[in-house]
Amino acid sequence: MDHVPVIDLAPARGGGSADRRRIASLIDQACVEIGFFAVTGHGVAESVGRDLREAAHQFFALSSEAKRRASPNDDRTPRGYHASGGEALAAANDAVAPPDLKEFYHVGPVDVGADAYYTSPRGRQFFPPNIWPADPPGFRAAAITYYRAMHQLVGFLMRLTALGLGIDETFFDDKVSRSIGTMRLNYYPRQVRAPLAGQLRAGAHTDYGGLTILNGEDVPGGLQVWTRSGRWIDVRTPPEQLVVNIGDLLMRWTNNRWLSNMHRVVNPPLGAQPSRARLSIAFFNHPNWDVMIECVAPAGEAKHAPVMSGDYRDLKYAKTGFTTTTTG
């Protein structure tokens, strides 16, 4: 497959068991062959994404000083604003590359409970408090609304995941319900000078968790995906269409049936006209920290040993410079 298929979720959302199984089969095919698919008919109101994109553009247009007021005390904390130059995503896959040409805003779970899952010494490592900017005023509300919409969509997609893998439809329900995932607002400023050799808006990498849902902007200098035939292809990211891909942990969970695929964000062409900035909203679902991930797909002998979801995330965070031991 040399393209990212577009799958209409409306029949699965409004139909019966046969409709869900048919859509799940399409998802299974895409995830086996390329590890990416785009969805329409997902049920998320267009205004939910538009409101957050507008607030995010307003935030990233602020001065550096104003943006840094929303930064964590420790740059390794995955919350709040992070300036350009602090991350090279390629490092997560053990590659060496210059820092990515982006700045970003990290938002964690917005509905955190008071029970031991969240408040125990181990639990607190995965739920540091969110940091909210004073400006623009609507940022917090828009981010919370969007986060909740994506969390709900993930639950539905994981039911289709189960059907696609041939297991009980509700298998994943209690395993992703209290996710330790995050949401990132990635802002790629317009480029006025040539980047360093090998420097990209986001270096080639795989995601490390479960499902990722991307809401992007279709402007030059966007997402590319690596195909099994050995070439990079462009992926359209119009805001009304969400792009979904598989992370390393979900690939492991499926016993390598599904592919966690390499992808990157390339630089816009340098020419007479200044390039445009680009914003993408990436929602990363990561299973509950206390879930033991054991291969479930019927593909013969398990290819991976069981691993705790939270331990696996700690390992990946260590490679990218983040930590779960600070709360600032």
mmCIF file of N, CA, C and O in Angstrom, residues 140-186:
data_model
loop_
_atom_site.group_PDB
_atom_site.id
_atom_site.type_symbol
_atom_site.label_atom_id
_atom_site.label_comp_id
_atom_site.label_asym_id
_atom_site.label_seq_id
_atom_site.Cartn_x
_atom_site.Cartn_y
_atom_site.Cartn_z
ATOM 1 N N ARG A 140 -7.387 27.374 27.485
ATOM 2 C CA ARG A 140 -7.636 26.255 28.397
ATOM 3 C C ARG A 140 -8.941 25.536 28.064
ATOM 4 O O ARG A 140 -8.972 24.294 27.955
ATOM 5 N N ALA A 141 -10.009 26.282 27.913
ATOM 6 C CA ALA A 141 -11.311 25.667 27.636
ATOM 7 C C ALA A 141 -11.289 24.898 26.321
ATOM 8 O O ALA A 141 -11.833 23.782 26.227
ATOM 9 N N ALA A 142 -10.664 25.473 25.295
ATOM 10 C CA ALA A 142 -10.604 24.805 23.991
ATOM 11 C C ALA A 142 -9.794 23.521 24.074
ATOM 12 O O ALA A 142 -10.149 22.499 23.478
ATOM 13 N N ALA A 143 -8.675 23.554 24.825
ATOM 14 C CA ALA A 143 -7.824 22.373 24.966
ATOM 15 C C ALA A 143 -8.554 21.261 25.712
ATOM 16 O O ALA A 143 -8.467 20.076 25.341
ATOM 17 N N ILE A 144 -9.268 21.607 26.773
ATOM 18 C CA ILE A 144 -9.997 20.606 27.548
ATOM 19 C C ILE A 144 -11.104 19.963 26.707
ATOM 20 O O ILE A 144 -11.278 18.738 26.699
ATOM 21 N N THR A 145 -11.842 20.786 25.968
ATOM 22 C CA THR A 145 -12.911 20.260 25.114
ATOM 23 C C THR A 145 -12.348 19.315 24.066
ATOM 24 O O THR A 145 -12.897 18.228 23.820
ATOM 25 N N TYR A 146 -11.237 19.714 23.451
ATOM 26 C CA TYR A 146 -10.627 18.875 22.414
ATOM 27 C C TYR A 146 -10.098 17.576 23.012
ATOM 28 O O TYR A 146 -10.288 16.487 22.447
ATOM 29 N N TYR A 147 -9.444 17.675 24.166
ATOM 30 C CA TYR A 147 -8.875 16.487 24.806
ATOM 31 C C TYR A 147 -9.966 15.462 25.089
ATOM 32 O O TYR A 147 -9.807 14.255 24.818
ATOM 33 N N ARG A 148 -11.065 15.925 25.645
ATOM 34 C CA ARG A 148 -12.165 15.009 25.964
ATOM 35 C C ARG A 148 -12.755 14.365 24.707
ATOM 36 O O ARG A 148 -13.097 13.175 24.707
ATOM 37 N N ALA A 149 -12.860 15.130 23.639
ATOM 38 C CA ALA A 149 -13.391 14.588 22.388
ATOM 39 C C ALA A 149 -12.475 13.497 21.841
ATOM 40 O O ALA A 149 -12.938 12.447 21.364
ATOM 41 N N MET A 150 -11.165 13.708 21.911
ATOM 42 C CA MET A 150 -10.223 12.712 21.415
ATOM 43 C C MET A 150 -10.211 11.465 22.302
ATOM 44 O O MET A 150 -10.109 10.334 21.812
ATOM 45 N N HIS A 151 -10.314 11.662 23.611
ATOM 46 C CA HIS A 151 -10.361 10.518 24.527
ATOM 47 C C HIS A 151 -11.565 9.632 24.208
ATOM 48 O O HIS A 151 -11.455 8.391 24.182
ATOM 49 N N GLN A 152 -12.691 10.257 23.932
ATOM 50 C CA GLN A 152 -13.892 9.499 23.578
ATOM 51 C C GLN A 152 -13.704 8.782 22.247
ATOM 52 O O GLN A 152 -14.088 7.610 22.092
ATOM 53 N N LEU A 153 -13.114 9.464 21.272
ATOM 54 C CA LEU A 153 -12.890 8.848 19.967
ATOM 55 C C LEU A 153 -11.930 7.675 20.073
ATOM 56 O O LEU A 153 -12.124 6.640 19.413
ATOM 57 N N VAL A 154 -10.899 7.793 20.881
ATOM 58 C CA VAL A 154 -9.958 6.686 21.071
ATOM 59 C C VAL A 154 -10.684 5.448 21.592
ATOM 60 O O VAL A 154 -10.435 4.319 21.146
ATOM 61 N N GLY A 155 -11.584 5.643 22.557
ATOM 62 C CA GLY A 155 -12.328 4.502 23.081
ATOM 63 C C GLY A 155 -13.078 3.763 21.995
ATOM 64 O O GLY A 155 -13.090 2.515 21.956
ATOM 65 N N PHE A 156 -13.697 4.518 21.076
ATOM 66 C CA PHE A 156 -14.410 3.900 19.966
ATOM 67 C C PHE A 156 -13.449 3.202 19.001
ATOM 68 O O PHE A 156 -13.690 2.073 18.558
ATOM 69 N N LEU A 157 -12.349 3.872 18.680
ATOM 70 C CA LEU A 157 -11.371 3.275 17.765
ATOM 71 C C LEU A 157 -10.750 2.009 18.343
ATOM 72 O O LEU A 157 -10.444 1.059 17.605
ATOM 73 N N MET A 158 -10.563 1.976 19.660
ATOM 74 C CA MET A 158 -9.996 0.770 20.261
ATOM 75 C C MET A 158 -10.988 -0.391 20.228
ATOM 76 O O MET A 158 -10.585 -1.562 20.204
ATOM 77 N N ARG A 159 -12.284 -0.101 20.211
ATOM 78 C CA ARG A 159 -13.257 -1.183 20.010
ATOM 79 C C ARG A 159 -13.148 -1.739 18.587
ATOM 80 O O ARG A 159 -13.217 -2.959 18.373
ATOM 81 N N LEU A 160 -12.959 -0.849 17.617
ATOM 82 C CA LEU A 160 -12.747 -1.322 16.249
ATOM 83 C C LEU A 160 -11.413 -2.061 16.128
ATOM 84 O O LEU A 160 -11.298 -3.027 15.367
ATOM 85 N N THR A 161 -10.424 -1.606 16.885
ATOM 86 C CA THR A 161 -9.145 -2.307 16.924
ATOM 87 C C THR A 161 -9.344 -3.747 17.369
ATOM 88 O O THR A 161 -8.811 -4.692 16.761
ATOM 89 N N ALA A 162 -10.089 -3.930 18.442
ATOM 90 C CA ALA A 162 -10.330 -5.278 18.949
ATOM 91 C C ALA A 162 -11.018 -6.146 17.898
ATOM 92 O O ALA A 162 -10.617 -7.299 17.657
ATOM 93 N N LEU A 163 -12.038 -5.596 17.247
ATOM 94 C CA LEU A 163 -12.733 -6.357 16.207
ATOM 95 C C LEU A 163 -11.787 -6.693 15.051
ATOM 96 O O LEU A 163 -11.824 -7.800 14.506
ATOM 97 N N GLY A 164 -10.951 -5.730 14.686
ATOM 98 C CA GLY A 164 -10.011 -5.972 13.603
ATOM 99 C C GLY A 164 -9.005 -7.059 13.926
ATOM 100 O O GLY A 164 -8.526 -7.771 13.032
ATOM 101 N N LEU A 165 -8.691 -7.208 15.194
ATOM 102 C CA LEU A 165 -7.730 -8.226 15.633
ATOM 103 C C LEU A 165 -8.401 -9.555 15.950
ATOM 104 O O LEU A 165 -7.725 -10.530 16.310
ATOM 105 N N GLY A 166 -9.738 -9.599 15.861
ATOM 106 C CA GLY A 166 -10.449 -10.846 16.105
ATOM 107 C C GLY A 166 -10.627 -11.192 17.566
ATOM 108 O O GLY A 166 -10.771 -12.375 17.909
ATOM 109 N N ILE A 167 -10.641 -10.191 18.450
ATOM 110 C CA ILE A 167 -10.854 -10.444 19.868
ATOM 111 C C ILE A 167 -12.116 -9.721 20.319
ATOM 112 O O ILE A 167 -12.732 -8.991 19.540
ATOM 113 N N ASP A 168 -12.495 -9.924 21.581
ATOM 114 C CA ASP A 168 -13.734 -9.335 22.076
ATOM 115 C C ASP A 168 -13.743 -7.826 21.905
ATOM 116 O O ASP A 168 -12.755 -7.153 22.207
ATOM 117 N N GLU A 169 -14.868 -7.296 21.453
ATOM 118 C CA GLU A 169 -14.974 -5.873 21.122
ATOM 119 C C GLU A 169 -14.633 -4.959 22.290
ATOM 120 O O GLU A 169 -14.114 -3.858 22.097
ATOM 121 N N THR A 170 -14.895 -5.400 23.499
ATOM 122 C CA THR A 170 -14.667 -4.552 24.681
ATOM 123 C C THR A 170 -13.338 -4.840 25.369
ATOM 124 O O THR A 170 -13.084 -4.326 26.460
ATOM 125 N N PHE A 171 -12.466 -5.627 24.748
ATOM 126 C CA PHE A 171 -11.223 -6.050 25.397
ATOM 127 C C PHE A 171 -10.400 -4.875 25.918
ATOM 128 O O PHE A 171 -9.843 -4.916 27.011
ATOM 129 N N PHE A 172 -10.315 -3.800 25.144
ATOM 130 C CA PHE A 172 -9.437 -2.681 25.504
ATOM 131 C C PHE A 172 -10.119 -1.644 26.410
ATOM 132 O O PHE A 172 -9.449 -0.719 26.874
ATOM 133 N N ASP A 173 -11.421 -1.786 26.644
ATOM 134 C CA ASP A 173 -12.166 -0.734 27.344
ATOM 135 C C ASP A 173 -11.514 -0.314 28.653
ATOM 136 O O ASP A 173 -11.288 0.885 28.902
ATOM 137 N N ASP A 174 -11.217 -1.264 29.519
ATOM 138 C CA ASP A 174 -10.673 -0.931 30.844
ATOM 139 C C ASP A 174 -9.159 -0.792 30.844
ATOM 140 O O ASP A 174 -8.548 -0.627 31.896
ATOM 141 N N LYS A 175 -8.564 -0.829 29.671
ATOM 142 C CA LYS A 175 -7.106 -0.726 29.554
ATOM 143 C C LYS A 175 -6.655 0.630 29.015
ATOM 144 O O LYS A 175 -5.480 0.981 29.111
ATOM 145 N N VAL A 176 -7.602 1.384 28.455
ATOM 146 C CA VAL A 176 -7.271 2.723 27.948
ATOM 147 C C VAL A 176 -8.151 3.794 28.580
ATOM 148 O O VAL A 176 -8.110 4.953 28.189
ATOM 149 N N SER A 177 -8.950 3.411 29.567
ATOM 150 C CA SER A 177 -9.928 4.330 30.160
ATOM 151 C C SER A 177 -9.285 5.406 31.019
ATOM 152 O O SER A 177 -9.854 6.480 31.224
ATOM 153 N N ARG A 178 -8.084 5.137 31.561
ATOM 154 C CA ARG A 178 -7.376 6.106 32.409
ATOM 155 C C ARG A 178 -5.964 6.303 31.846
ATOM 156 O O ARG A 178 -4.962 6.146 32.528
ATOM 157 N N SER A 179 -5.946 6.669 30.595
ATOM 158 C CA SER A 179 -4.711 6.755 29.809
ATOM 159 C C SER A 179 -3.693 7.716 30.418
ATOM 160 O O SER A 179 -4.045 8.730 31.028
ATOM 161 N N ILE A 180 -2.422 7.380 30.239
ATOM 162 C CA ILE A 180 -1.331 8.272 30.645
ATOM 163 C C ILE A 180 -0.784 9.024 29.433
ATOM 164 O O ILE A 180 0.334 9.527 29.453
ATOM 165 N N GLY A 181 -1.587 9.096 28.398
ATOM 166 C CA GLY A 181 -1.161 9.785 27.185
ATOM 167 C C GLY A 181 -1.144 11.293 27.341
ATOM 168 O O GLY A 181 -1.445 11.847 28.405
ATOM 169 N N THR A 182 -0.799 11.963 26.271
ATOM 170 C CA THR A 182 -0.720 13.421 26.263
ATOM 171 C C THR A 182 -1.217 13.960 24.926
ATOM 172 O O THR A 182 -1.409 13.214 23.963
ATOM 173 N N MET A 183 -1.399 15.256 24.891
ATOM 174 C CA MET A 183 -1.726 15.956 23.652
ATOM 175 C C MET A 183 -0.656 17.009 23.417
ATOM 176 O O MET A 183 -0.249 17.697 24.352
ATOM 177 N N ARG A 184 -0.210 17.094 22.179
ATOM 178 C CA ARG A 184 0.813 18.080 21.827
ATOM 179 C C ARG A 184 0.285 19.017 20.753
ATOM 180 O O ARG A 184 -0.218 18.575 19.723
ATOM 181 N N LEU A 185 0.456 20.291 20.983
ATOM 182 C CA LEU A 185 0.224 21.292 19.950
ATOM 183 C C LEU A 185 1.593 21.610 19.363
ATOM 184 O O LEU A 185 2.416 22.270 20.001
ATOM 185 N N ASN A 186 1.857 21.093 18.185
ATOM 186 C CA ASN A 186 3.146 21.296 17.529
ATOM 187 C C ASN A 186 3.061 22.494 16.591
ATOM 188 O O ASN A 186 2.200 22.530 15.698
#
